[in-house]
mmCIF file of C-alpha atoms in Angstrom:
data_model
loop_
_atom_site.group_PDB
_atom_site.id
_atom_site.type_symbol
_atom_site.label_atom_id
_atom_site.label_comp_id
_atom_site.label_asym_id
_atom_site.label_seq_id
_atom_site.Cartn_x
_atom_site.Cartn_y
_atom_site.Cartn_z
ATOM 1 C CA MET K 1 5.515 -34.135 22.597
ATOM 2 C CA LYS K 2 3.893 -31.293 24.522
ATOM 3 C CA ILE K 3 1.666 -30.532 26.955
ATOM 4 C CA GLY K 4 -0.545 -27.481 27.838
ATOM 5 C CA ILE K 5 -1.994 -27.553 30.991
ATOM 6 C CA VAL K 6 -4.502 -25.428 31.066
ATOM 7 C CA ILE K 7 -6.034 -23.296 34.825
ATOM 8 C CA PRO K 8 -9.413 -21.343 34.758
ATOM 9 C CA ALA K 9 -8.964 -18.857 37.818
ATOM 10 C CA HIS K 10 -12.346 -16.531 39.148
ATOM 11 C CA ASN K 11 -10.445 -15.041 42.548
ATOM 12 C CA GLU K 12 -8.257 -17.671 43.167
ATOM 13 C CA ALA K 13 -5.837 -16.261 45.493
ATOM 14 C CA LEU K 14 -6.616 -18.720 48.257
ATOM 15 C CA THR K 15 -5.338 -21.313 46.256
ATOM 16 C CA ILE K 16 -3.578 -20.840 42.631
ATOM 17 C CA THR K 17 -0.078 -20.763 44.548
ATOM 18 C CA ASN K 18 -0.503 -24.932 45.920
ATOM 19 C CA CYS K 19 -2.471 -25.599 42.542
ATOM 20 C CA LEU K 20 0.371 -24.151 40.461
ATOM 21 C CA ALA K 21 3.362 -25.260 42.993
ATOM 22 C CA SER K 22 1.288 -29.412 42.093
ATOM 23 C CA VAL K 23 1.041 -29.221 38.542
ATOM 24 C CA GLN K 24 5.153 -27.941 38.444
ATOM 25 C CA THR K 25 5.919 -31.557 40.487
ATOM 26 C CA ALA K 26 4.125 -33.986 38.131
ATOM 27 C CA ILE K 27 5.588 -31.790 35.496
ATOM 28 C CA GLU K 28 9.058 -32.829 36.647
ATOM 29 C CA GLN K 29 8.423 -36.544 37.005
ATOM 30 C CA LEU K 30 7.928 -36.592 33.165
ATOM 31 C CA PRO K 31 10.610 -37.985 31.469
ATOM 32 C CA SER K 32 12.837 -34.880 29.343
ATOM 33 C CA THR K 33 11.997 -36.152 26.287
ATOM 34 C CA ILE K 34 8.292 -34.821 26.710
ATOM 35 C CA ALA K 35 7.613 -30.948 27.198
ATOM 36 C CA ALA K 36 4.962 -29.191 29.711
ATOM 37 C CA TYR K 37 3.920 -26.399 30.346
ATOM 38 C CA PRO K 38 0.739 -24.685 32.306
ATOM 39 C CA LEU K 39 -1.342 -21.965 31.366
ATOM 40 C CA VAL K 40 -3.276 -19.817 33.825
ATOM 41 C CA VAL K 41 -6.353 -17.936 31.964
ATOM 42 C CA LEU K 42 -7.640 -15.589 34.971
ATOM 43 C CA ASP K 43 -11.058 -14.420 34.404
ATOM 44 C CA SER K 44 -12.738 -11.592 35.730
ATOM 45 C CA CYS K 45 -10.153 -11.318 38.597
ATOM 46 C CA THR K 46 -10.416 -8.597 41.132
ATOM 47 C CA ASP K 47 -8.412 -10.010 43.779
ATOM 48 C CA ASP K 48 -4.252 -11.100 43.755
ATOM 49 C CA THR K 49 -4.814 -14.041 41.809
ATOM 50 C CA LEU K 50 -2.751 -12.325 39.000
ATOM 51 C CA ALA K 51 0.079 -11.655 41.122
ATOM 52 C CA LEU K 52 0.644 -14.373 42.684
ATOM 53 C CA VAL K 53 1.010 -16.361 39.108
ATOM 54 C CA LYS K 54 3.357 -13.957 37.870
ATOM 55 C CA ALA K 55 4.865 -14.597 40.940
ATOM 56 C CA ALA K 56 5.662 -18.009 40.217
ATOM 57 C CA GLY K 57 6.426 -17.389 36.845
ATOM 58 C CA VAL K 58 3.463 -19.223 35.116
ATOM 59 C CA ASP K 59 2.926 -18.003 31.428
ATOM 60 C CA TYR K 60 -1.024 -16.446 31.961
ATOM 61 C CA ILE K 61 -3.904 -14.776 29.843
ATOM 62 C CA CYS K 62 -6.697 -12.741 30.577
ATOM 63 C CA CYS K 63 -10.415 -12.687 29.822
ATOM 64 C CA ASP K 64 -13.426 -10.925 30.622
ATOM 65 C CA TYR K 65 -16.308 -13.564 30.467
ATOM 66 C CA GLN K 66 -17.553 -14.845 33.835
ATOM 67 C CA CYS K 67 -18.132 -18.403 31.759
ATOM 68 C CA VAL K 68 -15.793 -21.310 32.569
ATOM 69 C CA GLY K 69 -16.648 -23.018 28.841
ATOM 70 C CA ARG K 70 -15.586 -20.244 27.063
ATOM 71 C CA VAL K 71 -12.511 -19.931 29.317
ATOM 72 C CA ARG K 72 -10.979 -23.502 29.055
ATOM 73 C CA ASP K 73 -11.718 -23.115 25.303
ATOM 74 C CA MET K 74 -9.782 -19.844 25.200
ATOM 75 C CA GLY K 75 -7.057 -21.423 27.380
ATOM 76 C CA ILE K 76 -6.965 -24.656 25.612
ATOM 77 C CA ARG K 77 -7.121 -23.147 21.614
ATOM 78 C CA HIS K 78 -4.243 -20.491 23.025
ATOM 79 C CA ALA K 79 -2.317 -23.488 24.246
ATOM 80 C CA ILE K 80 -2.704 -25.385 21.179
ATOM 81 C CA THR K 81 -1.607 -22.583 19.181
ATOM 82 C CA HIS K 82 1.472 -23.053 21.135
ATOM 83 C CA GLY K 83 2.516 -26.431 19.606
ATOM 84 C CA ALA K 84 0.503 -28.338 22.408
ATOM 85 C CA THR K 85 -0.435 -31.875 21.109
ATOM 86 C CA TRP K 86 -2.163 -33.346 24.138
ATOM 87 C CA LEU K 87 -3.935 -30.694 26.976
ATOM 88 C CA ALA K 88 -4.310 -31.546 30.602
ATOM 89 C CA CYS K 89 -6.995 -29.097 32.709
ATOM 90 C CA THR K 90 -7.346 -28.923 36.216
ATOM 91 C CA ASP K 91 -8.944 -26.026 38.380
ATOM 92 C CA ALA K 92 -6.934 -23.498 40.290
ATOM 93 C CA ASP K 93 -8.487 -24.608 43.871
ATOM 94 C CA SER K 94 -7.048 -28.446 43.263
ATOM 95 C CA ILE K 95 -3.770 -29.814 43.264
ATOM 96 C CA VAL K 96 -2.541 -32.585 41.337
ATOM 97 C CA THR K 97 -0.953 -35.486 42.435
ATOM 98 C CA THR K 98 2.908 -35.606 41.544
ATOM 99 C CA ASP K 99 1.973 -38.900 39.007
ATOM 100 C CA TRP K 100 -1.040 -36.926 37.332
ATOM 101 C CA LEU K 101 1.023 -36.555 34.245
ATOM 102 C CA VAL K 102 2.764 -39.785 33.960
ATOM 103 C CA GLN K 103 -0.197 -41.911 34.585
ATOM 104 C CA GLN K 104 -1.757 -39.799 31.521
ATOM 105 C CA ILE K 105 1.464 -40.817 29.367
ATOM 106 C CA GLU K 106 0.963 -44.465 30.753
ATOM 107 C CA HIS K 107 -2.624 -44.447 29.498
ATOM 108 C CA ILE K 108 -1.728 -42.848 26.196
ATOM 109 C CA THR K 109 1.294 -45.005 25.558
ATOM 110 C CA HIS K 110 0.011 -48.207 25.908
ATOM 111 C CA GLN K 111 -3.576 -48.437 24.231
ATOM 112 C CA PRO K 112 -5.446 -45.856 21.904
ATOM 113 C CA THR K 113 -6.359 -42.830 23.483
ATOM 114 C CA ASP K 114 -8.022 -39.740 22.674
ATOM 115 C CA MET K 115 -9.380 -38.399 26.248
ATOM 116 C CA ILE K 116 -9.100 -39.202 29.832
ATOM 117 C CA CYS K 117 -11.612 -38.532 32.168
ATOM 118 C CA GLY K 118 -10.169 -39.137 35.785
ATOM 119 C CA VAL K 119 -11.442 -38.353 39.231
ATOM 120 C CA VAL K 120 -11.460 -36.645 42.187
ATOM 121 C CA SER K 121 -10.509 -36.604 46.135
ATOM 122 C CA VAL K 122 -12.183 -34.352 48.363
ATOM 123 C CA ASP K 123 -8.864 -32.316 50.554
ATOM 124 C CA SER K 124 -11.113 -31.972 53.564
ATOM 125 C CA TRP K 125 -13.951 -33.461 55.711
ATOM 126 C CA ALA K 126 -13.397 -31.352 58.593
ATOM 127 C CA HIS K 127 -16.484 -28.185 57.549
ATOM 128 C CA LEU K 128 -18.840 -31.163 56.975
ATOM 129 C CA THR K 129 -21.295 -33.818 58.225
ATOM 130 C CA PRO K 130 -20.233 -37.230 58.871
ATOM 131 C CA GLN K 131 -23.444 -37.799 56.764
ATOM 132 C CA THR K 132 -22.359 -35.979 53.957
ATOM 133 C CA ARG K 133 -19.117 -37.851 53.823
ATOM 134 C CA GLU K 134 -21.095 -40.908 53.844
ATOM 135 C CA SER K 135 -23.407 -39.922 51.174
ATOM 136 C CA TYR K 136 -20.713 -39.071 49.014
ATOM 137 C CA ILE K 137 -18.297 -41.975 49.106
ATOM 138 C CA THR K 138 -21.446 -44.188 48.691
ATOM 139 C CA HIS K 139 -22.317 -42.218 45.309
ATOM 140 C CA TYR K 140 -18.572 -42.073 44.292
ATOM 141 C CA GLN K 141 -17.081 -44.632 42.181
ATOM 142 C CA ASP K 142 -13.437 -44.246 42.776
ATOM 143 C CA ILE K 143 -12.759 -47.381 40.402
ATOM 144 C CA MET K 144 -10.938 -48.225 36.529
ATOM 145 C CA GLY K 145 -14.052 -47.566 33.971
ATOM 146 C CA HIS K 146 -15.921 -44.852 36.866
ATOM 147 C CA ARG K 147 -17.813 -42.711 34.655
ATOM 148 C CA HIS K 148 -17.655 -39.013 36.652
ATOM 149 C CA ILE K 149 -16.657 -36.379 34.524
ATOM 150 C CA HIS K 150 -14.532 -33.712 35.768
ATOM 151 C CA GLY K 151 -13.640 -30.287 34.406
ATOM 152 C CA ALA K 152 -10.892 -30.503 37.530
ATOM 153 C CA ASN K 153 -8.992 -33.564 35.776
ATOM 154 C CA LEU K 154 -9.654 -34.087 32.293
ATOM 155 C CA SER K 155 -7.392 -34.449 29.620
ATOM 156 C CA PHE K 156 -6.988 -34.914 25.740
ATOM 157 C CA SER K 157 -5.799 -34.915 22.103
ATOM 158 C CA GLY K 158 -5.702 -31.265 20.809
ATOM 159 C CA GLU K 159 -6.226 -32.663 17.393
ATOM 160 C CA ALA K 160 -10.082 -34.549 18.629
ATOM 161 C CA TYR K 161 -10.656 -31.693 20.310
ATOM 162 C CA LEU K 162 -9.931 -29.191 17.354
ATOM 163 C CA ALA K 163 -12.155 -31.879 15.542
ATOM 164 C CA VAL K 164 -15.133 -32.193 17.757
ATOM 165 C CA GLY K 165 -15.458 -28.388 18.505
ATOM 166 C CA GLY K 166 -14.160 -27.573 21.464
ATOM 167 C CA PHE K 167 -15.852 -26.177 24.818
ATOM 168 C CA ALA K 168 -18.905 -24.773 24.779
ATOM 169 C CA SER K 169 -19.800 -21.653 26.251
ATOM 170 C CA LEU K 170 -21.601 -23.045 28.925
ATOM 171 C CA SER K 171 -21.231 -21.761 32.785
ATOM 172 C CA CYS K 172 -22.107 -24.966 33.950
ATOM 173 C CA TYR K 173 -21.254 -28.559 32.254
ATOM 174 C CA GLU K 174 -19.360 -27.560 30.048
ATOM 175 C CA ASP K 175 -16.819 -30.632 30.704
ATOM 176 C CA VAL K 176 -19.853 -33.084 30.412
ATOM 177 C CA ASP K 177 -20.857 -31.925 26.999
ATOM 178 C CA LEU K 178 -17.346 -32.262 25.597
ATOM 179 C CA VAL K 179 -17.099 -35.839 26.825
ATOM 180 C CA LYS K 180 -20.203 -36.648 24.724
ATOM 181 C CA LYS K 181 -18.888 -35.013 21.871
ATOM 182 C CA PHE K 182 -16.009 -37.164 22.400
ATOM 183 C CA GLU K 183 -18.170 -40.185 22.403
ATOM 184 C CA THR K 184 -20.516 -39.101 19.562
ATOM 185 C CA LYS K 185 -17.421 -39.220 17.565
ATOM 186 C CA GLY K 186 -16.401 -42.236 18.552
ATOM 187 C CA TYR K 187 -12.966 -41.429 20.415
ATOM 188 C CA ALA K 188 -11.626 -43.473 22.980
ATOM 189 C CA ILE K 189 -11.785 -42.088 26.067
ATOM 190 C CA ALA K 190 -9.975 -43.616 29.577
ATOM 191 C CA TRP K 191 -12.008 -43.532 32.665
ATOM 192 C CA SER K 192 -9.346 -43.768 34.885
ATOM 193 C CA ASN K 193 -8.461 -43.545 39.047
ATOM 194 C CA ARG K 194 -5.057 -43.806 37.996
ATOM 195 C CA VAL K 195 -5.338 -39.832 36.809
ATOM 196 C CA ARG K 196 -5.682 -38.090 40.108
ATOM 197 C CA VAL K 197 -7.119 -34.225 41.311
ATOM 198 C CA ILE K 198 -7.308 -33.325 45.031
ATOM 199 C CA THR K 199 -10.049 -31.093 45.077
ATOM 200 C CA SER K 200 -11.499 -28.507 47.213
ATOM 201 C CA SER K 201 -14.048 -29.211 49.627
ATOM 202 C CA ARG K 202 -15.615 -25.525 49.767
ATOM 203 C CA LEU K 203 -18.906 -24.635 49.435
ATOM 204 C CA GLU K 204 -19.115 -21.485 47.829
ATOM 205 C CA ALA K 205 -19.546 -22.397 44.301
ATOM 206 C CA ARG K 206 -17.633 -20.622 41.564
ATOM 207 C CA ALA K 207 -20.125 -22.068 39.272
ATOM 208 C CA THR K 208 -23.644 -22.750 39.815
ATOM 209 C CA GLU K 209 -23.815 -26.056 39.206
ATOM 210 C CA GLY K 210 -20.777 -26.854 39.873
ATOM 211 C CA PHE K 211 -18.556 -29.511 42.212
ATOM 212 C CA ALA K 212 -19.508 -26.987 45.233
ATOM 213 C CA ALA K 213 -22.457 -26.749 44.531
ATOM 214 C CA PHE K 214 -23.388 -30.658 44.645
ATOM 215 C CA LEU K 215 -21.087 -30.273 48.055
ATOM 216 C CA ALA K 216 -23.261 -27.565 49.329
ATOM 217 C CA ASN K 217 -26.514 -29.254 47.856
ATOM 218 C CA LEU K 218 -25.575 -32.550 49.924
ATOM 219 C CA GLU K 219 -24.685 -31.119 52.848
ATOM 220 C CA LYS K 220 -27.827 -29.035 53.216
ATOM 221 C CA SER K 221 -30.083 -32.470 52.595
ATOM 222 C CA ASN K 222 -27.531 -33.895 55.167
ATOM 223 C CA LEU K 223 -28.853 -30.921 57.918
ATOM 224 C CA GLN K 224 -32.859 -31.106 57.073
#
């Protein structure tokens, strides 16, 4: 088994180093029979992200799409071409937990699993109102069988990914679209809160309707 960990990045110099360090720690928890490696897909970066990825000794490819769906698809297909059979997606502003990959292997080993939709925790509420935190916690189901979809915590079989056509060229909701494709084809999906990622609570959105935009809108509604 070979795991390709695909991380899109657009001007993520402030967070990419911690992200890659967390991924490396997760890789080190795997048994020696499983190979895993990260691949950063740098999209239209104009800051020091590339230099930091090089300093970390991590593989990377570059593009100028400014479209997260195309970026993720490019990275996934590159990883599959280089032998990856299982793909794990996270984001450059996120930190994966130490057992992130181990928990994925647990699911795959003990039940038919073509895709795993994991959960996210918010890294800090300090700059947000208490009302926003309460609204989020009320909305979010941190349980097994949840129905949340996060591109920052999504993994799947390479064979199934190719069979459904992969990520669509969408600027947002590319993750939701992919899950729907898996569901339509009857693939086995695990909705797990044991596979966890800690994601940024920043309000400056890279995607117009992504997680940062969701938090920003939540904060705005609570300030009105």
